[in-house]
Backbone as numpy.savetxt, mean C-alpha at the origin, in Angstrom:
# Nx Ny Nz CAx CAy CAz Cx Cy Cz
-6.25 15.47 -9.13 -6.34 15.16 -7.72 -6.80 13.72 -7.53
-6.18 13.06 -6.58 -6.52 11.68 -6.26 -6.77 11.57 -4.77
-7.81 10.85 -4.41 -8.11 10.59 -3.01 -7.91 9.10 -2.74
-7.30 8.78 -1.61 -6.99 7.41 -1.25 -7.53 7.10 0.14
-8.17 5.96 0.28 -8.71 5.54 1.56 -8.31 4.10 1.83
-7.54 3.88 2.89 -7.10 2.54 3.26 -8.11 1.88 4.19
-8.12 0.56 4.17 -8.96 -0.20 5.08 -8.36 -1.59 5.25
-8.82 -2.32 6.25 -8.39 -3.69 6.44 -7.40 -3.92 7.56
-6.93 -2.88 8.19 -6.00 -3.05 9.28 -6.68 -3.63 10.51
-5.87 -4.07 11.46 -6.42 -4.63 12.68 -5.37 -5.29 13.53
-5.83 -5.98 14.56 -4.96 -6.69 15.48 -4.99 -8.18 15.17
-3.83 -8.75 14.90 -3.73 -10.17 14.59 -2.56 -10.78 15.36
-2.49 -12.10 15.36 -1.40 -12.80 16.00 -0.31 -13.14 15.00
0.89 -13.32 15.49 2.00 -13.70 14.63 1.66 -14.96 13.85
1.98 -14.94 12.56 1.68 -16.06 11.70 0.37 -15.92 10.95
-0.46 -14.99 11.36 -1.75 -14.78 10.71 -1.59 -13.99 9.42
-2.69 -13.86 8.69 -2.72 -13.11 7.44 -3.70 -11.96 7.54
-3.47 -10.97 6.70 -4.33 -9.79 6.66 -4.26 -9.20 5.26
-5.37 -8.67 4.78 -5.38 -8.01 3.49 -5.83 -6.57 3.63
-4.98 -5.66 3.18 -5.30 -4.25 3.19 -5.83 -3.83 1.83
-6.72 -2.86 1.84 -7.28 -2.33 0.61 -7.08 -0.83 0.57
-6.94 -0.30 -0.63 -6.81 1.14 -0.84 -7.71 1.52 -1.99
-8.76 2.26 -1.70 -9.69 2.70 -2.72 -9.28 4.07 -3.24
-9.10 4.18 -4.54 -8.69 5.43 -5.17 -9.86 6.06 -5.91
-9.93 7.37 -5.84 -10.97 8.10 -6.56 -10.39 9.41 -7.07
-11.13 10.08 -7.94 -10.65 11.31 -8.53 -10.04 11.04 -9.90
-8.89 11.62 -10.17 -8.22 11.48 -11.46 -7.41 10.18 -11.51
-8.08 9.07 -11.39 -7.39 7.79 -11.33 -6.71 7.42 -12.65
-7.15 7.99 -13.76 -6.51 7.69 -15.04 -5.10 8.25 -15.10
-4.79 9.16 -14.21 -3.47 9.79 -14.18 -2.46 9.02 -13.33
-2.91 7.99 -12.64 -2.03 7.23 -11.76 -1.09 6.34 -12.57
0.21 6.52 -12.35 1.20 5.71 -13.05 1.79 4.62 -12.17
1.68 4.78 -10.86 2.19 3.79 -9.93 1.52 3.96 -8.58
1.39 2.87 -7.85 0.84 2.91 -6.51 1.69 2.03 -5.61
1.67 2.34 -4.33 2.48 1.56 -3.42 1.97 1.61 -2.00
2.58 0.77 -1.18 2.30 0.72 0.24 3.55 1.09 1.01
3.40 1.98 1.96 4.47 2.36 2.87 4.01 2.05 4.28
4.96 1.98 5.20 4.59 1.78 6.59 5.52 2.57 7.49
5.02 2.90 8.66 5.80 3.63 9.63 5.54 3.04 11.01
6.58 2.50 11.60 6.51 1.94 12.94 6.89 3.01 13.95
6.48 2.84 15.20 6.83 3.83 16.23 8.33 4.05 16.33
8.74 5.31 16.30 10.14 5.64 16.41 10.96 5.45 15.16
10.33 5.06 14.06 11.04 4.83 12.81 10.49 5.72 11.70
11.29 5.87 10.64 10.86 6.64 9.49 9.96 5.80 8.59
9.16 6.48 7.80 8.30 5.78 6.86 9.15 5.08 5.81
8.81 3.84 5.50 9.57 3.07 4.54 8.67 2.46 3.48
9.24 2.25 2.31 8.51 1.59 1.23 8.38 0.11 1.53
7.18 -0.41 1.42 6.93 -1.83 1.59 6.91 -2.51 0.23
6.11 -1.98 -0.68 5.99 -2.52 -2.02 5.29 -1.52 -2.92
5.52 -1.64 -4.22 4.89 -0.74 -5.18 4.65 -1.48 -6.48
3.71 -0.97 -7.26 3.38 -1.55 -8.55 3.13 -0.44 -9.55
3.65 -0.59 -10.77 3.44 0.39 -11.81 2.20 0.04 -12.61
1.76 0.96 -13.46 0.61 0.71 -14.29 0.86 -0.48 -15.21
2.11 -0.68 -15.60 2.47 -1.80 -16.45 2.56 -3.12 -15.73
2.49 -3.11 -14.40 2.49 -4.34 -13.64 3.80 -4.71 -12.98
4.84 -3.90 -13.15 6.11 -4.18 -12.49 5.98 -3.94 -10.99
6.62 -4.77 -10.19 6.52 -4.66 -8.74 7.89 -4.63 -8.09
7.95 -4.02 -6.93 9.13 -4.02 -6.10 8.70 -4.30 -4.67
9.58 -4.94 -3.91 9.29 -5.27 -2.52 10.49 -4.97 -1.65
10.22 -4.54 -0.43 11.28 -4.43 0.55 11.77 -5.84 0.88
13.05 -5.98 1.14 13.62 -7.30 1.42 12.94 -7.96 2.62
12.51 -7.17 3.57 11.92 -7.71 4.78 10.57 -8.37 4.56
9.91 -8.10 3.43 8.59 -8.65 3.19 8.52 -9.58 1.99
9.61 -9.73 1.26 9.61 -10.62 0.10 9.24 -12.04 0.50
8.35 -12.63 -0.26 7.90 -13.97 0.02 6.74 -14.05 0.97
6.42 -12.94 1.62 5.31 -12.92 2.57 4.18 -11.99 2.13
4.53 -10.86 1.53 3.54 -9.88 1.11 3.39 -9.89 -0.41
2.19 -9.58 -0.88 1.92 -9.50 -2.30 1.06 -8.28 -2.59
1.51 -7.46 -3.53 0.74 -6.29 -3.94 -0.05 -6.65 -5.20
-1.26 -6.17 -5.29 -2.08 -6.41 -6.46 -3.05 -5.25 -6.64
-3.75 -5.26 -7.75 -4.69 -4.18 -8.04 -5.89 -4.70 -8.80
-6.96 -3.96 -8.71 -8.16 -4.20 -9.49 -8.48 -2.87 -10.15
-8.05 -2.72 -11.39 -8.22 -1.45 -12.08 -9.69 -1.08 -12.28
-10.53 -2.08 -12.50 -11.95 -1.81 -12.68 -12.57 -1.19 -11.44
-12.06 -1.57 -10.28 -12.57 -1.05 -9.02 -11.72 0.08 -8.45
-10.64 0.42 -9.16 -9.71 1.45 -8.69 -9.23 1.16 -7.27
-8.88 -0.08 -7.04 -8.50 -0.52 -5.71 -7.15 -1.24 -5.73
-6.33 -0.91 -4.77 -5.04 -1.53 -4.56 -5.12 -2.42 -3.33
-4.43 -3.56 -3.37 -4.46 -4.50 -2.26 -3.05 -4.83 -1.78
-2.96 -5.20 -0.53 -1.73 -5.72 0.03 -2.08 -6.96 0.83
-1.73 -8.12 0.30 -1.94 -9.37 1.00 -0.72 -9.64 1.86
-0.92 -9.74 3.15 0.16 -9.95 4.10 -0.01 -11.30 4.77
0.96 -12.18 4.55 0.94 -13.51 5.14 2.10 -13.67 6.10
2.00 -14.65 6.97 3.05 -14.95 7.94 3.50 -13.70 8.67
2.55 -12.95 9.17 2.85 -11.69 9.82 3.71 -11.88 11.06
4.59 -10.92 11.26 5.51 -10.92 12.38 5.29 -9.68 13.23
5.66 -9.71 14.50 5.51 -8.52 15.33 6.20 -7.29 14.74
7.31 -7.48 14.05 8.01 -6.36 13.45 7.28 -5.74 12.27
6.19 -6.36 11.83 5.36 -5.77 10.79 4.39 -4.74 11.36
4.33 -4.64 12.66 3.44 -3.68 13.31 3.80 -2.26 12.89
2.83 -1.55 12.35 3.05 -0.19 11.86 1.74 0.38 11.34
1.77 1.66 11.04 0.68 2.28 10.30 1.03 2.13 8.82
0.13 1.56 8.06 0.36 1.33 6.64 -0.36 2.39 5.82
0.38 3.00 4.90 -0.13 4.08 4.07 -0.15 3.69 2.60
-1.20 4.08 1.93 -1.32 3.90 0.49 -0.80 5.15 -0.21
-0.09 4.96 -1.31 0.47 6.06 -2.08 0.14 5.90 -3.55
-0.10 7.02 -4.22 -0.33 7.02 -5.66 0.50 8.12 -6.30
1.16 7.79 -7.39 1.93 8.76 -8.15 1.23 9.02 -9.47
1.13 10.30 -9.83 0.49 10.68 -11.08 1.47 11.42 -11.98
1.12 11.52 -13.27 1.93 12.27 -14.21 2.44 11.48 -15.39
1.94 10.29 -15.58 2.40 9.44 -16.67 1.92 9.93 -18.04
0.79 10.60 -18.07 0.19 11.08 -19.31 0.39 12.59 -19.45
0.40 13.06 -20.69 0.66 14.48 -20.96 -0.42 15.39 -20.41
-1.63 14.86 -20.24 -2.73 15.67 -19.73 -2.84 15.61 -18.20
-1.89 14.95 -17.56 -1.90 14.79 -16.12 -0.75 15.53 -15.47
-1.03 16.19 -14.37 0.01 16.83 -13.59 0.73 15.78 -12.75
2.01 16.01 -12.52 2.77 15.10 -11.68 2.51 15.39 -10.21
2.39 14.35 -9.42 2.16 14.53 -8.00 2.14 13.22 -7.25
2.18 13.32 -5.93 2.09 12.16 -5.05 0.95 12.38 -4.07
0.18 11.32 -3.84 -0.98 11.40 -2.97 -0.91 10.29 -1.93
-1.42 10.58 -0.76 -1.35 9.66 0.37 -2.68 9.47 1.05
-2.92 8.26 1.52 -4.06 8.01 2.36 -3.72 8.38 3.79
-4.68 8.26 4.67 -4.47 8.62 6.07 -3.86 7.49 6.89
-3.81 6.30 6.33 -3.18 5.18 6.99 -4.14 4.26 7.72
-3.72 3.02 7.91 -4.48 2.05 8.67 -3.52 1.28 9.57
-3.91 1.08 10.81 -3.04 0.45 11.80 -3.05 -1.06 11.67
-1.85 -1.63 11.64 -1.68 -3.08 11.67 -0.85 -3.42 12.90
-1.40 -4.23 13.77 -0.71 -4.64 14.98 -0.62 -6.15 15.03
0.59 -6.66 15.16 0.83 -8.10 15.20 1.37 -8.46 16.57
0.64 -9.27 17.29 1.05 -9.67 18.63 1.75 -11.02 18.59
2.59 -11.27 19.58 3.30 -12.54 19.69 2.67 -13.44 20.72
């Protein structure tokens, strides 16, 4: 079991920066990948970016060059640095963790409760 808690959301102006954090606890040794998803009003949840335990990353085309995913394994914390924010980035951002990379770990997906990011023009 993994518990995830997001923080760092807020109201900012277009062009500003914001850093989101996701603190993981529980069976963190079982995590093989973590990512950030977002859901805007009236839209489906979409992948923003993800990172594997080995360090490979993927980004949605809409955020490439502006957002950066990173991690601090010692602190069991995932980060999302968001620069040059646009109004279309407004959404609830969710942290996700996937487990099951090791033989002693069950496979599963875990989600945080989300943090609101609002970008005004």
